[in-house]
Short mmCIF file of C-alpha atoms in Angstrom, two decimals:
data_model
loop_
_atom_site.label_atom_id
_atom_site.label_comp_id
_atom_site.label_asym_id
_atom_site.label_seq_id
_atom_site.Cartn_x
_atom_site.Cartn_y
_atom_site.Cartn_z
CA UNK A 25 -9.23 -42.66 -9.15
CA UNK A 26 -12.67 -42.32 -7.95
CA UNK A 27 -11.46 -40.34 -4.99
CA UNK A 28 -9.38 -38.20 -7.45
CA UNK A 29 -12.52 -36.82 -9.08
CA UNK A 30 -14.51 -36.66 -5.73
CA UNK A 31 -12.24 -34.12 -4.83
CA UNK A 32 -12.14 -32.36 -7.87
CA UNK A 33 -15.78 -31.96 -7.75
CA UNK A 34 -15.29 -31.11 -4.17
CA UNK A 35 -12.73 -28.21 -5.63
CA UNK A 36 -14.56 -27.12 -8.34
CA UNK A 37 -17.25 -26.28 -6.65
CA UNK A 38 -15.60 -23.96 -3.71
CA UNK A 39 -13.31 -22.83 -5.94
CA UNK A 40 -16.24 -21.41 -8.12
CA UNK A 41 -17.18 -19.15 -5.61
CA UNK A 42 -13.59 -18.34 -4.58
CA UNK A 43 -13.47 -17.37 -8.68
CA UNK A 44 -16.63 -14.94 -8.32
CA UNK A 45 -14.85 -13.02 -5.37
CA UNK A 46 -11.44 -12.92 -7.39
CA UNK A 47 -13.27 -11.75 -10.19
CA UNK A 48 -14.24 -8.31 -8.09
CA UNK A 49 -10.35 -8.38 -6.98
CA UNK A 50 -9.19 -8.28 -10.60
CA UNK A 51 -11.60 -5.84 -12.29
CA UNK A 52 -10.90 -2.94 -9.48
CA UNK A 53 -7.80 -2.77 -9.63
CA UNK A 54 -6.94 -3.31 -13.55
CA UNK A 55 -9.00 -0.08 -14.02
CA UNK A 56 -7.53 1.59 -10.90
CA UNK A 57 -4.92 -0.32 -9.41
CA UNK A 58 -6.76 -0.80 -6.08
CA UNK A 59 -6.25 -3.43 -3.83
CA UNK A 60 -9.87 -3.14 -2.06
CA UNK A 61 -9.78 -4.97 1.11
CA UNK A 62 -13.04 -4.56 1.62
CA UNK A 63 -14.23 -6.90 -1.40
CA UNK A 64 -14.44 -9.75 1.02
CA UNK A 65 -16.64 -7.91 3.44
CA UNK A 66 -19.13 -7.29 0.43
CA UNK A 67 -19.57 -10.70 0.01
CA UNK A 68 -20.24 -11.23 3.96
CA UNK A 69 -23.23 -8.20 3.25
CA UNK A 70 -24.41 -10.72 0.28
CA UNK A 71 -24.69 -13.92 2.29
CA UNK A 72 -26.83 -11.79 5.08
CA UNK A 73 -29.24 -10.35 2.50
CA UNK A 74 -29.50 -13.27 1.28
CA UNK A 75 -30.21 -15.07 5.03
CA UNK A 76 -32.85 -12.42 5.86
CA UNK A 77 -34.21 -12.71 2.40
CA UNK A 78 -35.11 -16.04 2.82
CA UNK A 79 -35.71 -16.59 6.46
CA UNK A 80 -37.72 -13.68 7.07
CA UNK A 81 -39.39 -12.32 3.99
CA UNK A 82 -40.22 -16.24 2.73
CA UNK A 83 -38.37 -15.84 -0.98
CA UNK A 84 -36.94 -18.32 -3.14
CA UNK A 85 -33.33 -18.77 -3.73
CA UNK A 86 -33.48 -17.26 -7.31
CA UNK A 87 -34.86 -14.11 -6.02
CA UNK A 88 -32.14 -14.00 -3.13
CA UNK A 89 -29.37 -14.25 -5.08
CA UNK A 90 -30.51 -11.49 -7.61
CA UNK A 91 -31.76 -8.92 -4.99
CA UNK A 92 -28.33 -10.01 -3.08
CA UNK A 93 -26.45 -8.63 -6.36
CA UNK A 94 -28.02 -5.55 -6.81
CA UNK A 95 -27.83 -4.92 -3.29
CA UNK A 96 -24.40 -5.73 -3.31
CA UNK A 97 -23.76 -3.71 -6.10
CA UNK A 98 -25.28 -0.59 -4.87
CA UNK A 99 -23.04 -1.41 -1.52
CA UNK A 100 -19.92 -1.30 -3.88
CA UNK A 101 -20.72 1.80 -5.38
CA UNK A 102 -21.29 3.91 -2.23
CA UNK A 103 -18.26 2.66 -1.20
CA UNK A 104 -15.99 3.62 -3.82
CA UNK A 105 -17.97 7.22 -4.29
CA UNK A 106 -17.39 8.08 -0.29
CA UNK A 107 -14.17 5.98 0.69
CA UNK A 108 -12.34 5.73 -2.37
CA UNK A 109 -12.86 8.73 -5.27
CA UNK A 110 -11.57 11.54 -2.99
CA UNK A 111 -8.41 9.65 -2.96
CA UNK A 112 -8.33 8.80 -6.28
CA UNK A 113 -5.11 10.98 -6.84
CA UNK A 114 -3.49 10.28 -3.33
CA UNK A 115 -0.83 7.90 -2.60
CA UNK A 116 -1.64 4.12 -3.17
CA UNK A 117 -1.06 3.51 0.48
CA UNK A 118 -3.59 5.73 1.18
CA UNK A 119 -6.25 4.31 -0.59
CA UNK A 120 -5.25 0.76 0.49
CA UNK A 121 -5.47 1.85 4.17
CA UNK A 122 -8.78 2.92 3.82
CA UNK A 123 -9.67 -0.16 2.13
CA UNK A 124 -8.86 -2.14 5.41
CA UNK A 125 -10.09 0.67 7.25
CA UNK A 126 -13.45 0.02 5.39
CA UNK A 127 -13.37 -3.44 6.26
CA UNK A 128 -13.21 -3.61 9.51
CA UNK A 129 -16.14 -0.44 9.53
CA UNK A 130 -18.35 -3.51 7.76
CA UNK A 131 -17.33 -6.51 10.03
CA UNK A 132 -17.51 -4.39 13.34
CA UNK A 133 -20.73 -2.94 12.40
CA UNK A 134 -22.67 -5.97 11.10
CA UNK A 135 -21.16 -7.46 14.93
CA UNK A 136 -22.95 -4.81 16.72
CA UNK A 137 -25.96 -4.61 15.19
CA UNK A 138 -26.72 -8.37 14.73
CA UNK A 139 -24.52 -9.54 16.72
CA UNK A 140 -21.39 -12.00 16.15
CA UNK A 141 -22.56 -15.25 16.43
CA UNK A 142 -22.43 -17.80 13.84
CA UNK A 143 -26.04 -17.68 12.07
CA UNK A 144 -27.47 -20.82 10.39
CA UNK A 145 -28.16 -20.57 6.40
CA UNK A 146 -31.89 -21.45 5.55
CA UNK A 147 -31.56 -24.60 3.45
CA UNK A 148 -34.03 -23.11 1.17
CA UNK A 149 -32.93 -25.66 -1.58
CA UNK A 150 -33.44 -29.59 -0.71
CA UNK A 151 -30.11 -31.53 -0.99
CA UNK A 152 -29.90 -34.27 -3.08
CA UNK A 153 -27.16 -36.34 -3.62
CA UNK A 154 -26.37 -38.00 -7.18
CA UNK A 155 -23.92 -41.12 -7.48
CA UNK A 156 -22.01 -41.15 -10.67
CA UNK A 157 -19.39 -44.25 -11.25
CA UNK A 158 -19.06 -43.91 -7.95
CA UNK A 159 -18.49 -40.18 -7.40
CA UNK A 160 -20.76 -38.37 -5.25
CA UNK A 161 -21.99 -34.96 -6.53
CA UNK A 162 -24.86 -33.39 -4.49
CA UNK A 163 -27.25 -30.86 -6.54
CA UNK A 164 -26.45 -28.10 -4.40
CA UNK A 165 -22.82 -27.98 -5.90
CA UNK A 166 -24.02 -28.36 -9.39
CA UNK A 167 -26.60 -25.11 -8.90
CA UNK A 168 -23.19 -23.38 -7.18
CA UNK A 169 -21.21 -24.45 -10.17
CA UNK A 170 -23.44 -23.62 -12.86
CA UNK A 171 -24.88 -20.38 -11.24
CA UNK A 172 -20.96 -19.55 -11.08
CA UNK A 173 -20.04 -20.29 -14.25
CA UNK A 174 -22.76 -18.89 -15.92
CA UNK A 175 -22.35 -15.32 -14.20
CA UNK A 176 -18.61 -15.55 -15.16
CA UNK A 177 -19.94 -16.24 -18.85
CA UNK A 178 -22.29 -13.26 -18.64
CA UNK A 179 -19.21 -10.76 -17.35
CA UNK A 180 -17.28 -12.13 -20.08
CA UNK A 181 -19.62 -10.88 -22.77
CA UNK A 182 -20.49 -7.45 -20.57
CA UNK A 183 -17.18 -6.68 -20.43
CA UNK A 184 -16.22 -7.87 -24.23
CA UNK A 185 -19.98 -6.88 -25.82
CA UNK A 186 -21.73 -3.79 -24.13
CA UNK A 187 -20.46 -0.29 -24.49
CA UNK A 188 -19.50 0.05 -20.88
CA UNK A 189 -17.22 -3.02 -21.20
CA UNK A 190 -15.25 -0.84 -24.03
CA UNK A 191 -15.14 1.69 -21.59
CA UNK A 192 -13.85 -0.67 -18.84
CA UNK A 193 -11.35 -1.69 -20.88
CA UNK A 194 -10.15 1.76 -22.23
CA UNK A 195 -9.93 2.94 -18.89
CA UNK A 196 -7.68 0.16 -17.73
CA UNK A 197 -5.03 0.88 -20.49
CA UNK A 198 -5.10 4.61 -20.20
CA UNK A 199 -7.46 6.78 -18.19
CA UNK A 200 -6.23 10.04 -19.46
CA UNK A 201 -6.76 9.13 -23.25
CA UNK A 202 -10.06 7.36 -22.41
CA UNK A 203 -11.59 10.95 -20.87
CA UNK A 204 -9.82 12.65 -23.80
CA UNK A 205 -12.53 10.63 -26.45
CA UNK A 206 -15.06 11.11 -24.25
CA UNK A 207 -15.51 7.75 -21.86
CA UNK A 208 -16.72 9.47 -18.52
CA UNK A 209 -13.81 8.12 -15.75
CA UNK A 210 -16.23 8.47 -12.69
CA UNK A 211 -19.15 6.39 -14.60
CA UNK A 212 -17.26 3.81 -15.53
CA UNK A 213 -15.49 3.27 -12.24
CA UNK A 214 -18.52 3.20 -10.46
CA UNK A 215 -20.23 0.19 -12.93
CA UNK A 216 -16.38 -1.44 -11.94
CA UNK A 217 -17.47 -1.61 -8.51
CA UNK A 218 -20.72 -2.84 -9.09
CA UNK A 219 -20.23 -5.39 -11.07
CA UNK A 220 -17.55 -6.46 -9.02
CA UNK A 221 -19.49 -6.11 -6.09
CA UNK A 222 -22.37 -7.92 -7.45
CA UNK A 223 -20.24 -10.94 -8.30
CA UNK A 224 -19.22 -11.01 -4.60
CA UNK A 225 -23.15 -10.88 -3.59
CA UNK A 226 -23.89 -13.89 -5.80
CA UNK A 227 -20.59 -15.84 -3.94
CA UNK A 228 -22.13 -14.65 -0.33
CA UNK A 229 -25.29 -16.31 -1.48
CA UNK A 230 -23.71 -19.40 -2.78
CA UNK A 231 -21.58 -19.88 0.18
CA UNK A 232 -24.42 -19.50 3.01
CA UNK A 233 -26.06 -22.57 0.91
CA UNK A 234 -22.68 -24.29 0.52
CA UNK A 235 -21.94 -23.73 3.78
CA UNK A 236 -25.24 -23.63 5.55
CA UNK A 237 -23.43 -20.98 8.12
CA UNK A 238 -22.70 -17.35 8.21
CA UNK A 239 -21.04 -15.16 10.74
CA UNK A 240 -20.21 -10.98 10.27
CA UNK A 241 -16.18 -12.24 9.71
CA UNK A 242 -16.89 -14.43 6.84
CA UNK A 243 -15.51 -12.50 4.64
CA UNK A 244 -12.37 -12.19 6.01
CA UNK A 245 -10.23 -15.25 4.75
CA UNK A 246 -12.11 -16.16 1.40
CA UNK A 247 -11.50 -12.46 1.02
CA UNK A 248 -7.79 -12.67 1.13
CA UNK A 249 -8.05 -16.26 -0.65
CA UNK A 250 -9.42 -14.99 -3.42
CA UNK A 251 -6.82 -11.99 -3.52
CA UNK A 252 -4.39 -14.97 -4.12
CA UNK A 253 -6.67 -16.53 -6.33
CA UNK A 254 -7.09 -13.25 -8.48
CA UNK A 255 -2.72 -12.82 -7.99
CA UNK A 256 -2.13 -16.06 -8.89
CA UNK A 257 -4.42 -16.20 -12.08
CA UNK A 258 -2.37 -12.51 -12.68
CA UNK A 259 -4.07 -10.01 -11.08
CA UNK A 260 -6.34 -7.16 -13.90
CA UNK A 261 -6.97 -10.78 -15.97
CA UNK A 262 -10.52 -11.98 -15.68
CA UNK A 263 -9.87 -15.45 -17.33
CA UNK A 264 -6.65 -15.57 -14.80
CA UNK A 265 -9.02 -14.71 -11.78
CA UNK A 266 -11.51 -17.20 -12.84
CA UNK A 267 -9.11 -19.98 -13.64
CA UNK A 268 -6.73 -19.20 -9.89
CA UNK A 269 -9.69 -19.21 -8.07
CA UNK A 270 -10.53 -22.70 -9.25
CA UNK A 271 -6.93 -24.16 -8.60
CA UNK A 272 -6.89 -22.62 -4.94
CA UNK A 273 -10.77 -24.18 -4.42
CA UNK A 274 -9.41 -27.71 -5.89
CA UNK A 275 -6.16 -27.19 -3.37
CA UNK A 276 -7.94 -26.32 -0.45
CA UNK A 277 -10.16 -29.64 -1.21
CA UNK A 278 -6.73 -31.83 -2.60
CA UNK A 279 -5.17 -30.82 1.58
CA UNK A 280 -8.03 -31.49 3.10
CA UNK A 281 -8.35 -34.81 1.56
CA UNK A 282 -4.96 -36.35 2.90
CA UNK A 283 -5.95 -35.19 6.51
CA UNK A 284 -4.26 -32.13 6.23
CA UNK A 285 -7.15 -30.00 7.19
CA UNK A 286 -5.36 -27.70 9.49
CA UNK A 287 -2.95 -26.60 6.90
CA UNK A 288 -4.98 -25.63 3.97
CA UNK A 289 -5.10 -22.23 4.62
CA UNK A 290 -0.89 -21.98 4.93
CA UNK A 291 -1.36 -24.59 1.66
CA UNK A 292 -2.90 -21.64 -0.04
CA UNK A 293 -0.54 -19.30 0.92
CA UNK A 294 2.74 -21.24 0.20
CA UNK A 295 1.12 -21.27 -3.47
CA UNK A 296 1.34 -18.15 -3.46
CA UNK A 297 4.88 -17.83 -2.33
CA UNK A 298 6.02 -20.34 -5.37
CA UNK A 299 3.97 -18.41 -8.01
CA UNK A 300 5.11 -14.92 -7.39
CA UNK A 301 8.75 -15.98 -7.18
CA UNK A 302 7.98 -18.32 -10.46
CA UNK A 303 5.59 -15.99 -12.12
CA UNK A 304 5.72 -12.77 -10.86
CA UNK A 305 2.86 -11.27 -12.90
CA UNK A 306 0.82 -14.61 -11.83
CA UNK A 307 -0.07 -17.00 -14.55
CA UNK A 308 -1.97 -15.27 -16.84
CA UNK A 309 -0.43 -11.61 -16.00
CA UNK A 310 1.98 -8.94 -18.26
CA UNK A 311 4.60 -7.53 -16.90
CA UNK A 312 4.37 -3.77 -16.90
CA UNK A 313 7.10 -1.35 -16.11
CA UNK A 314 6.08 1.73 -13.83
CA UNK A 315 7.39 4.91 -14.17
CA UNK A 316 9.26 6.52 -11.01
#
């Protein structure tokens, strides 16, 4: 029992962050239906502010992790207003090319200019470790937990509480009818990436101190993880992209546990397999019907 509960401490505390980058997942493409590929690559941008910001420049972890978001969320924004609005209208295979297309433009150009190698993540906060009936729980994961959770509270009441929120969410059901009464489209896409973005920041950040390691292809697996994650949890639902990217962190954790190591990425995946052919709209997903 006590090892049950190790690892689903273990779990809940990867599986926070993989819940922040799902998050991003989710939100851009319920208001546009845009896989962007490049999400996970936003996140790799957020752990390396976040590195510099702290190695370099001598600031605390608070101040890493906000500057990391904002940074992150301008990042996002540029993004979608250069590589993404003028092909708003095109085919979906366009966009989603581009979006890989933008990835690799991040990974390749964060190799060249600082190089590839794996960089180690300032340990800015002392590690402690806490023994509770015999469960170990360090307070780095409770800081990645509760930083998690409590950004995933605060998107909660943006999205259901602030006027652009509404906005969000009127875009996502109808885009044509929102611009009719007013909502301005390019605005409110734009804040979509940003707050998306930001999210992924905040898990680059959490990560690098989880972690204590970075590297320009980071992003590149927890980026398609937490595409699962966000697909499992149904894909445009935020409580379904925080609640799959917890089961794939406490899966990842549950395989690795039983000496399985090697296979927790194909783990993931099989999950993935199981749920679409289960639950095609993922757990917490509607099935729409698309005109042809």
């Amino acid at each position: 029992m006590t090892t049950l509960f190790q690892q689903l401490i273990n779990g809940l505390s990867l599986g926070s962050i993989y819940a922040l980058l799902a998050l991003g997942y989710t939100m851009v493409y319920g208001i546009i239906k845009l896989i962007n590929f490049a999400h996970g690559d936003i996140y790799m941008l957020g752990a390396f502010w976040g590195y510099y910001t702290i190695n370099f420049w001598h600031f605390n972890f608070i101040f890493a992790l906000l500057s990391a978001m904002v940074v992150c969320a301008a990042a996002g924004v540029i993004i979608e207003y250069f590589a993404y609005r003028p092909l708003r209208h095109a085919p979906r295979i366009t966009a989603l090319i581009t979006a890989i297309g933008v990835s690799y433009f991040l990974e390749n150009g964060m190799s060249y200019l600082y190089g590839a190698d794996t960089r180690n993540f300032p340990q800015v906060i002392k590690q402690v470790n806490y023994n509770l009936w015999g469960v170990r729980v360090s307070n780095i994961q409770i800081l990645i937990l509760g930083t998690a959770c409590l950004l995933m509270i605060l998107l909660q009441l943006i999205i259901k509480k602030t006027k652009m929120g509404r906005a969000m969410r009127a875009v996502s059901v109808d885009p044509d009818a929102a611009e009719l009464v007013g909502i301005n489209i390019n605005r409110t896409i734009s804040f979509t990436f940003a707050l998306g973005s930001s999210m992924a920041g905040a898990a680059g950040v959490l990560i690098g101190l989880y972690y204590n390691s970075i590297d320009p292809l980071m992003g590149m697996t927890p980026g398609i993880k937490a595409f699962v994650a966000a697909v499992v949890g149904g894909i445009g639902s935020i409580p379904g992209a925080s609640l799959g990217g917890f089961l794939i962190g406490i899966l990842e954790t549950a395989v690795q546990s039983v000496g399985l190591s090697a296979y927790k990425d194909a783990a993931v995946y099989l999950v993935l397999i199981i749920i679409l052919l289960v639950l095609p709209a993922g757990i917490f997903g509607k099935n729409v019907k698309e005109k042809v």
